[in-house]
GROMACS .gro file of N, CA and C in nm:
model
  420
    1MET      N    1   8.285  15.892   7.887
    1MET     CA    2   8.355  15.767   7.837
    1MET      C    3   8.489  15.760   7.910
    2LYS      N    4   8.520  15.637   7.940
    2LYS     CA    5   8.644  15.611   8.016
    2LYS      C    6   8.764  15.616   7.914
    3PRO      N    7   8.879  15.658   7.966
    3PRO     CA    8   8.992  15.669   7.877
    3PRO      C    9   9.051  15.532   7.837
    4GLU      N   10   9.106  15.531   7.723
    4GLU     CA   11   9.173  15.409   7.673
    4GLU      C   12   9.304  15.395   7.753
    5LEU      N   13   9.330  15.275   7.800
    5LEU     CA   14   9.456  15.254   7.877
    5LEU      C   15   9.535  15.142   7.809
    6LEU      N   16   9.663  15.157   7.818
    6LEU     CA   17   9.757  15.055   7.774
    6LEU      C   18   9.833  15.006   7.895
    7LEU      N   19   9.824  14.877   7.926
    7LEU     CA   20   9.892  14.826   8.043
    7LEU      C   21  10.031  14.769   8.010
    8ALA      N   22  10.121  14.787   8.105
    8ALA     CA   23  10.246  14.718   8.098
    8ALA      C   24  10.225  14.584   8.172
    9TYR      N   25  10.318  14.495   8.161
    9TYR     CA   26  10.307  14.370   8.236
    9TYR      C   27  10.442  14.331   8.281
   10GLU      N   28  10.444  14.256   8.399
   10GLU     CA   29  10.566  14.206   8.455
   10GLU      C   30  10.545  14.064   8.504
   11PHE      N   31  10.624  13.976   8.460
   11PHE     CA   32  10.624  13.838   8.512
   11PHE      C   33  10.708  13.828   8.636
   12GLU      N   34  10.652  13.794   8.750
   12GLU     CA   35  10.723  13.788   8.874
   12GLU      C   36  10.688  13.655   8.941
   13GLU      N   37  10.783  13.606   9.025
   13GLU     CA   38  10.748  13.486   9.103
   13GLU      C   39  10.642  13.524   9.205
   14PHE      N   40  10.662  13.630   9.276
   14PHE     CA   41  10.571  13.682   9.377
   14PHE      C   42  10.512  13.814   9.338
   15ILE      N   43  10.381  13.830   9.357
   15ILE     CA   44  10.316  13.955   9.331
   15ILE      C   45  10.368  14.059   9.433
   16PRO      N   46  10.419  14.176   9.393
   16PRO     CA   47  10.472  14.270   9.485
   16PRO      C   48  10.368  14.332   9.576
   17ASP      N   49  10.413  14.375   9.690
   17ASP     CA   50  10.322  14.440   9.788
   17ASP      C   51  10.267  14.570   9.737
   18ASP      N   52  10.350  14.650   9.668
   18ASP     CA   53  10.304  14.772   9.612
   18ASP      C   54  10.294  14.759   9.458
   19LEU      N   55  10.173  14.772   9.414
   19LEU     CA   56  10.148  14.755   9.271
   19LEU      C   57  10.150  14.897   9.205
   20LYS      N   58  10.216  14.904   9.089
   20LYS     CA   59  10.216  15.025   9.009
   20LYS      C   60  10.087  15.034   8.932
   21GLU      N   61  10.045  15.157   8.909
   21GLU     CA   62   9.928  15.181   8.824
   21GLU      C   63   9.955  15.129   8.684
   22GLN      N   64   9.852  15.081   8.615
   22GLN     CA   65   9.856  15.042   8.478
   22GLN      C   66   9.964  14.933   8.451
   23THR      N   67   9.981  14.844   8.548
   23THR     CA   68  10.074  14.733   8.529
   23THR      C   69  10.003  14.603   8.575
   24LEU      N   70  10.011  14.498   8.491
   24LEU     CA   71   9.956  14.372   8.527
   24LEU      C   72  10.071  14.286   8.572
   25TYR      N   73  10.068  14.235   8.692
   25TYR     CA   74  10.169  14.148   8.747
   25TYR      C   75  10.123  14.005   8.735
   26ILE      N   76  10.212  13.921   8.686
   26ILE     CA   77  10.176  13.780   8.657
   26ILE      C   78  10.273  13.689   8.728
   27SER      N   79  10.216  13.602   8.809
   27SER     CA   80  10.297  13.494   8.872
   27SER      C   81  10.251  13.356   8.820
   28ILE      N   82  10.335  13.305   8.730
   28ILE     CA   83  10.305  13.175   8.678
   28ILE      C   84  10.320  13.069   8.791
   29THR      N   85  10.415  13.088   8.879
   29THR     CA   86  10.440  12.994   8.990
   29THR      C   87  10.315  12.979   9.074
   30TYR      N   88  10.245  13.085   9.100
   30TYR     CA   89  10.132  13.082   9.186
   30TYR      C   90   9.998  13.106   9.108
   31CYS      N   91  10.001  13.093   8.976
   31CYS     CA   92   9.887  13.098   8.894
   31CYS      C   93   9.792  13.218   8.928
   32THR      N   94   9.854  13.336   8.929
   32THR     CA   95   9.783  13.454   8.972
   32THR      C   96   9.828  13.572   8.889
   33ALA      N   97   9.732  13.663   8.858
   33ALA     CA   98   9.765  13.791   8.801
   33ALA      C   99   9.701  13.897   8.891
   34ALA      N  100   9.762  14.012   8.905
   34ALA     CA  101   9.708  14.118   8.992
   34ALA      C  102   9.745  14.255   8.930
   35HIS      N  103   9.661  14.346   8.954
   35HIS     CA  104   9.684  14.483   8.911
   35HIS      C  105   9.596  14.582   8.997
   36LYS      N  106   9.627  14.705   8.984
   36LYS     CA  107   9.537  14.807   9.044
   36LYS      C  108   9.424  14.826   8.949
   37CYS      N  109   9.303  14.837   9.001
   37CYS     CA  110   9.182  14.858   8.922
   37CYS      C  111   9.212  14.966   8.814
   38CYS      N  112   9.164  14.938   8.697
   38CYS     CA  113   9.193  15.027   8.583
   38CYS      C  114   9.108  15.153   8.588
   39CYS      N  115   9.006  15.160   8.675
   39CYS     CA  116   8.931  15.286   8.684
   39CYS      C  117   9.004  15.399   8.755
   40GLY      N  118   9.115  15.363   8.825
   40GLY     CA  119   9.192  15.460   8.899
   40GLY      C  120   9.152  15.471   9.044
   41CYS      N  121   9.065  15.384   9.094
   41CYS     CA  122   9.025  15.388   9.236
   41CYS      C  123   9.143  15.342   9.331
   42GLY      N  124   9.240  15.276   9.274
   42GLY     CA  125   9.358  15.237   9.351
   42GLY      C  126   9.347  15.099   9.420
   43ARG      N  127   9.228  15.033   9.412
   43ARG     CA  128   9.206  14.906   9.471
   43ARG      C  129   9.282  14.792   9.393
   44GLU      N  130   9.320  14.694   9.467
   44GLU     CA  131   9.397  14.577   9.407
   44GLU      C  132   9.292  14.479   9.350
   45VAL      N  133   9.315  14.432   9.233
   45VAL     CA  134   9.232  14.331   9.167
   45VAL      C  135   9.316  14.209   9.145
   46VAL      N  136   9.271  14.094   9.201
   46VAL     CA  137   9.346  13.968   9.188
   46VAL      C  138   9.262  13.874   9.105
   47THR      N  139   9.332  13.817   9.000
   47THR     CA  140   9.261  13.725   8.913
   47THR      C  141   9.336  13.594   8.909
   48PRO      N  142   9.280  13.492   8.981
   48PRO     CA  143   9.346  13.360   8.982
   48PRO      C  144   9.341  13.300   8.842
   49LEU      N  145   9.445  13.235   8.804
   49LEU     CA  146   9.454  13.173   8.671
   49LEU      C  147   9.425  13.024   8.690
   50SER      N  148   9.319  12.979   8.618
   50SER     CA  149   9.289  12.834   8.625
   50SER      C  150   9.181  12.804   8.520
   51PRO      N  151   9.154  12.676   8.492
   51PRO     CA  152   9.053  12.642   8.390
   51PRO      C  153   8.917  12.698   8.433
   52THR      N  154   8.894  12.724   8.562
   52THR     CA  155   8.760  12.767   8.606
   52THR      C  156   8.763  12.914   8.647
   53ALA      N  157   8.869  12.986   8.625
   53ALA     CA  158   8.870  13.129   8.662
   53ALA      C  159   8.919  13.206   8.538
   54TRP      N  160   9.029  13.277   8.546
   54TRP     CA  161   9.080  13.353   8.430
   54TRP      C  162   9.185  13.274   8.360
   55GLN      N  163   9.195  13.301   8.232
   55GLN     CA  164   9.294  13.242   8.146
   55GLN      C  165   9.386  13.358   8.094
   56LEU      N  166   9.511  13.336   8.092
   56LEU     CA  167   9.608  13.435   8.045
   56LEU      C  168   9.661  13.393   7.909
   57ILE      N  169   9.667  13.486   7.820
   57ILE     CA  170   9.733  13.460   7.689
   57ILE      C  171   9.850  13.557   7.681
   58PHE      N  172   9.972  13.495   7.654
   58PHE     CA  173  10.087  13.574   7.633
   58PHE      C  174  10.139  13.536   7.495
   59ASP      N  175  10.139  13.635   7.400
   59ASP     CA  176  10.172  13.602   7.264
   59ASP      C  177  10.321  13.635   7.230
   60GLY      N  178  10.398  13.663   7.338
   60GLY     CA  179  10.539  13.702   7.314
   60GLY      C  180  10.560  13.850   7.323
   61LYS      N  181  10.452  13.928   7.300
   61LYS     CA  182  10.465  14.072   7.310
   61LYS      C  183  10.357  14.133   7.398
   62THR      N  184  10.238  14.075   7.399
   62THR     CA  185  10.125  14.126   7.478
   62THR      C  186  10.061  14.023   7.563
   63VAL      N  187   9.974  14.073   7.655
   63VAL     CA  188   9.902  13.980   7.743
   63VAL      C  189   9.752  14.013   7.727
   64SER      N  190   9.672  13.906   7.744
   64SER     CA  191   9.525  13.922   7.752
   64SER      C  192   9.468  13.834   7.863
   65LEU      N  193   9.366  13.879   7.925
   65LEU     CA  194   9.297  13.799   8.024
   65LEU      C  195   9.156  13.768   7.979
   66TYR      N  196   9.112  13.650   7.994
   66TYR     CA  197   8.971  13.612   7.967
   66TYR      C  198   8.917  13.531   8.081
   67PRO      N  199   8.794  13.555   8.123
   67PRO     CA  200   8.696  13.647   8.074
   67PRO      C  201   8.723  13.793   8.123
   68SER      N  202   8.622  13.876   8.111
   68SER     CA  203   8.634  14.012   8.153
   68SER      C  204   8.664  14.019   8.307
   69VAL      N  205   8.716  14.135   8.345
   69VAL     CA  206   8.735  14.166   8.489
   69VAL      C  207   8.616  14.243   8.534
   70GLY      N  208   8.540  14.186   8.623
   70GLY     CA  209   8.428  14.256   8.683
   70GLY      C  210   8.457  14.275   8.830
   71SER      N  211   8.482  14.399   8.868
   71SER     CA  212   8.522  14.430   9.006
   71SER      C  213   8.396  14.447   9.094
   72TRP      N  214   8.311  14.347   9.097
   72TRP     CA  215   8.180  14.358   9.158
   72TRP      C  216   8.190  14.379   9.309
   73SER      N  217   8.298  14.337   9.375
   73SER     CA  218   8.310  14.353   9.520
   73SER      C  219   8.371  14.484   9.560
   74LEU      N  220   8.409  14.562   9.459
   74LEU     CA  221   8.467  14.696   9.487
   74LEU      C  222   8.360  14.800   9.473
   75PRO      N  223   8.379  14.912   9.540
   75PRO     CA  224   8.283  15.021   9.526
   75PRO      C  225   8.264  15.070   9.385
   76CYS      N  226   8.370  15.070   9.302
   76CYS     CA  227   8.364  15.121   9.165
   76CYS      C  228   8.287  15.032   9.071
   77GLN      N  229   8.286  14.900   9.099
   77GLN     CA  230   8.224  14.799   9.019
   77GLN      C  231   8.263  14.813   8.866
   78SER      N  232   8.396  14.835   8.845
   78SER     CA  233   8.442  14.852   8.709
   78SER      C  234   8.430  14.722   8.638
   79HIS      N  235   8.419  14.733   8.500
   79HIS     CA  236   8.401  14.612   8.421
   79HIS      C  237   8.479  14.635   8.291
   80TYR      N  238   8.581  14.550   8.262
   80TYR     CA  239   8.662  14.565   8.146
   80TYR      C  240   8.730  14.436   8.109
   81PHE      N  241   8.776  14.437   7.980
   81PHE     CA  242   8.858  14.326   7.927
   81PHE      C  243   8.998  14.381   7.920
   82ILE      N  244   9.095  14.288   7.930
   82ILE     CA  245   9.237  14.320   7.904
   82ILE      C  246   9.271  14.235   7.781
   83LYS      N  247   9.288  14.305   7.668
   83LYS     CA  248   9.318  14.233   7.542
   83LYS      C  249   9.438  14.302   7.474
   84LYS      N  250   9.542  14.218   7.461
   84LYS     CA  251   9.666  14.268   7.397
   84LYS      C  252   9.716  14.399   7.465
   85ASN      N  253   9.720  14.393   7.598
   85ASN     CA  254   9.764  14.502   7.681
   85ASN      C  255   9.668  14.619   7.694
   86ARG      N  256   9.564  14.620   7.616
   86ARG     CA  257   9.465  14.729   7.616
   86ARG      C  258   9.346  14.699   7.708
   87VAL      N  259   9.304  14.804   7.776
   87VAL     CA  260   9.184  14.793   7.856
   87VAL      C  261   9.068  14.829   7.767
   88ILE      N  262   8.975  14.737   7.754
   88ILE     CA  263   8.857  14.763   7.675
   88ILE      C  264   8.742  14.767   7.775
   89TRP      N  265   8.680  14.883   7.790
   89TRP     CA  266   8.573  14.896   7.889
   89TRP      C  267   8.450  14.830   7.837
   90ALA      N  268   8.387  14.767   7.932
   90ALA     CA  269   8.262  14.691   7.908
   90ALA      C  270   8.145  14.759   7.979
   91PRO      N  271   8.025  14.730   7.934
   91PRO     CA  272   7.911  14.793   8.003
   91PRO      C  273   7.899  14.754   8.152
   92GLU      N  274   7.846  14.846   8.227
   92GLU     CA  275   7.821  14.814   8.369
   92GLU      C  276   7.715  14.706   8.382
   93TRP      N  277   7.721  14.623   8.485
   93TRP     CA  278   7.622  14.520   8.505
   93TRP      C  279   7.528  14.559   8.617
   94THR      N  280   7.405  14.517   8.614
   94THR     CA  281   7.304  14.534   8.718
   94THR      C  282   7.330  14.428   8.824
   95LYS      N  283   7.276  14.447   8.939
   95LYS     CA  284   7.286  14.348   9.046
   95LYS      C  285   7.235  14.212   9.001
   96LYS      N  286   7.131  14.213   8.919
   96LYS     CA  287   7.074  14.088   8.873
   96LYS      C  288   7.175  14.020   8.772
   97GLN      N  289   7.236  14.097   8.688
   97GLN     CA  290   7.336  14.042   8.598
   97GLN      C  291   7.456  13.983   8.673
   98ILE      N  292   7.495  14.056   8.782
   98ILE     CA  293   7.612  14.007   8.866
   98ILE      C  294   7.573  13.874   8.928
   99GLU      N  295   7.452  13.866   8.988
   99GLU     CA  296   7.408  13.743   9.055
   99GLU      C  297   7.402  13.628   8.952
  100LYS      N  298   7.351  13.652   8.833
  100LYS     CA  299   7.338  13.550   8.732
  100LYS      C  300   7.478  13.504   8.689
  101GLY      N  301   7.575  13.599   8.667
  101GLY     CA  302   7.704  13.562   8.629
  101GLY      C  303   7.777  13.482   8.737
  102ARG      N  304   7.755  13.516   8.862
  102ARG     CA  305   7.818  13.439   8.972
  102ARG      C  306   7.762  13.297   8.978
  103ALA      N  307   7.630  13.286   8.957
  103ALA     CA  308   7.566  13.154   8.957
  103ALA      C  309   7.620  13.068   8.842
  104GLN      N  310   7.636  13.126   8.727
  104GLN     CA  311   7.693  13.049   8.614
  104GLN      C  312   7.833  13.008   8.639
  105GLU      N  313   7.915  13.093   8.703
  105GLU     CA  314   8.050  13.057   8.737
  105GLU      C  315   8.053  12.938   8.831
  106THR      N  316   7.966  12.944   8.933
  106THR     CA  317   7.958  12.838   9.033
  106THR      C  318   7.923  12.703   8.966
  107LYS      N  319   7.824  12.708   8.876
  107LYS     CA  320   7.781  12.584   8.804
  107LYS      C  321   7.896  12.532   8.718
  108ALA      N  322   7.968  12.622   8.647
  108ALA     CA  323   8.076  12.582   8.561
  108ALA      C  324   8.189  12.516   8.646
  109LYS      N  325   8.213  12.566   8.757
  109LYS     CA  326   8.318  12.509   8.846
  109LYS      C  327   8.274  12.373   8.894
  110GLU      N  328   8.146  12.358   8.931
  110GLU     CA  329   8.099  12.228   8.983
  110GLU      C  330   8.108  12.124   8.869
  111ARG      N  331   8.071  12.162   8.748
  111ARG     CA  332   8.082  12.069   8.633
  111ARG      C  333   8.231  12.031   8.609
  112TYR      N  334   8.316  12.134   8.610
  112TYR     CA  335   8.456  12.104   8.583
  112TYR      C  336   8.516  12.011   8.687
  113TYR      N  337   8.489  12.034   8.812
  113TYR     CA  338   8.548  11.949   8.915
  113TYR      C  339   8.483  11.814   8.924
  114ALA      N  340   8.353  11.801   8.887
  114ALA     CA  341   8.290  11.672   8.884
  114ALA      C  342   8.351  11.588   8.770
  115ASP      N  343   8.375  11.648   8.656
  115ASP     CA  344   8.436  11.578   8.544
  115ASP      C  345   8.586  11.546   8.576
  116ALA      N  346   8.652  11.631   8.649
  116ALA     CA  347   8.790  11.613   8.678
  116ALA      C  348   8.814  11.493   8.777
  117GLN      N  349   8.710  11.457   8.853
  117GLN     CA  350   8.725  11.341   8.945
  117GLN      C  351   8.730  11.210   8.871
  118ASN      N  352   8.675  11.205   8.748
  118ASN     CA  353   8.676  11.084   8.674
  118ASN      C  354   8.724  11.110   8.530
  119PRO      N  355   8.850  11.158   8.518
  119PRO     CA  356   8.900  11.199   8.383
  119PRO      C  357   8.903  11.082   8.285
  120MET      N  358   8.933  10.960   8.337
  120MET     CA  359   8.938  10.845   8.249
  120MET      C  360   8.802  10.805   8.193
  121ASP      N  361   8.699  10.817   8.280
  121ASP     CA  362   8.563  10.792   8.234
  121ASP      C  363   8.528  10.885   8.119
  122THR      N  364   8.563  11.012   8.134
  122THR     CA  365   8.529  11.109   8.027
  122THR      C  366   8.607  11.073   7.899
  123ALA      N  367   8.737  11.046   7.913
  123ALA     CA  368   8.821  11.016   7.796
  123ALA      C  369   8.773  10.885   7.731
  124GLU      N  370   8.742  10.787   7.811
  124GLU     CA  371   8.693  10.657   7.756
  124GLU      C  372   8.564  10.670   7.688
  125THR      N  373   8.473  10.752   7.746
  125THR     CA  374   8.343  10.770   7.684
  125THR      C  375   8.357  10.841   7.549
  126THR      N  376   8.440  10.939   7.542
  126THR     CA  377   8.465  11.014   7.424
  126THR      C  378   8.524  10.925   7.313
  127ILE      N  379   8.626  10.849   7.353
  127ILE     CA  380   8.689  10.755   7.255
  127ILE      C  381   8.592  10.648   7.208
  128ALA      N  382   8.519  10.590   7.305
  128ALA     CA  383   8.420  10.486   7.268
  128ALA      C  384   8.313  10.538   7.170
  129SER      N  385   8.265  10.656   7.197
  129SER     CA  386   8.159  10.709   7.112
  129SER      C  387   8.214  10.739   6.968
  130ARG      N  388   8.339  10.776   6.956
  130ARG     CA  389   8.396  10.801   6.828
  130ARG      C  390   8.421  10.674   6.750
  131LEU      N  391   8.460  10.566   6.826
  131LEU     CA  392   8.485  10.436   6.762
  131LEU      C  393   8.355  10.371   6.719
  132ALA      N  394   8.253  10.390   6.798
  132ALA     CA  395   8.122  10.323   6.774
  132ALA      C  396   8.056  10.371   6.649
  133LYS      N  397   8.076  10.490   6.612
  133LYS     CA  398   8.008  10.550   6.501
  133LYS      C  399   8.108  10.615   6.404
  134PRO      N  400   8.146  10.543   6.297
  134PRO     CA  401   8.245  10.602   6.206
  134PRO      C  402   8.193  10.732   6.148
  135LYS      N  403   8.287  10.821   6.119
  135LYS     CA  404   8.254  10.954   6.064
  135LYS      C  405   8.177  10.937   5.932
  136GLY      N  406   8.073  11.016   5.919
  136GLY     CA  407   8.001  11.016   5.796
  136GLY      C  408   7.885  10.915   5.794
  137THR      N  409   7.866  10.832   5.901
  137THR     CA  410   7.752  10.744   5.907
  137THR      C  411   7.637  10.806   5.974
  138LYS      N  412   7.522  10.755   5.948
  138LYS     CA  413   7.399  10.809   6.009
  138LYS      C  414   7.343  10.712   6.105
  139SER      N  415   7.284  10.765   6.212
  139SER     CA  416   7.211  10.677   6.305
  139SER      C  417   7.076  10.637   6.247
  140VAL      N  418   7.035  10.518   6.278
  140VAL     CA  419   6.907  10.473   6.226
  140VAL      C  420   6.808  10.463   6.342
   0.00000   0.00000   0.00000
């Protein structure tokens, strides 16, 4: 079983060239978080922050990243969550699971950017559907 780790975090404008172990560096300016892989292999893990990649939660005392960090391109292929500064180890994934996960990410990005091209259409459609059918009425 892998050891429980508690990460420190640092908000920086630029991610430093030399990353300290067990430290998550966060650049709000460049929408990026980076750290050394939590397995101890020493490799750098970069997690871009965006609606289609990772999301960062800072509650004033701790940080969390969602979704999990899957280091599929690294030899270690570590898989973990960072929740409230804690590393929570997740099960290893098979090659098939990795391929499926990547395909789902690609589809989600395509949907997001397709919707983002016509934001008013989406907003207008949502508003129109709510106005057309008052709450509590049934369709006939």
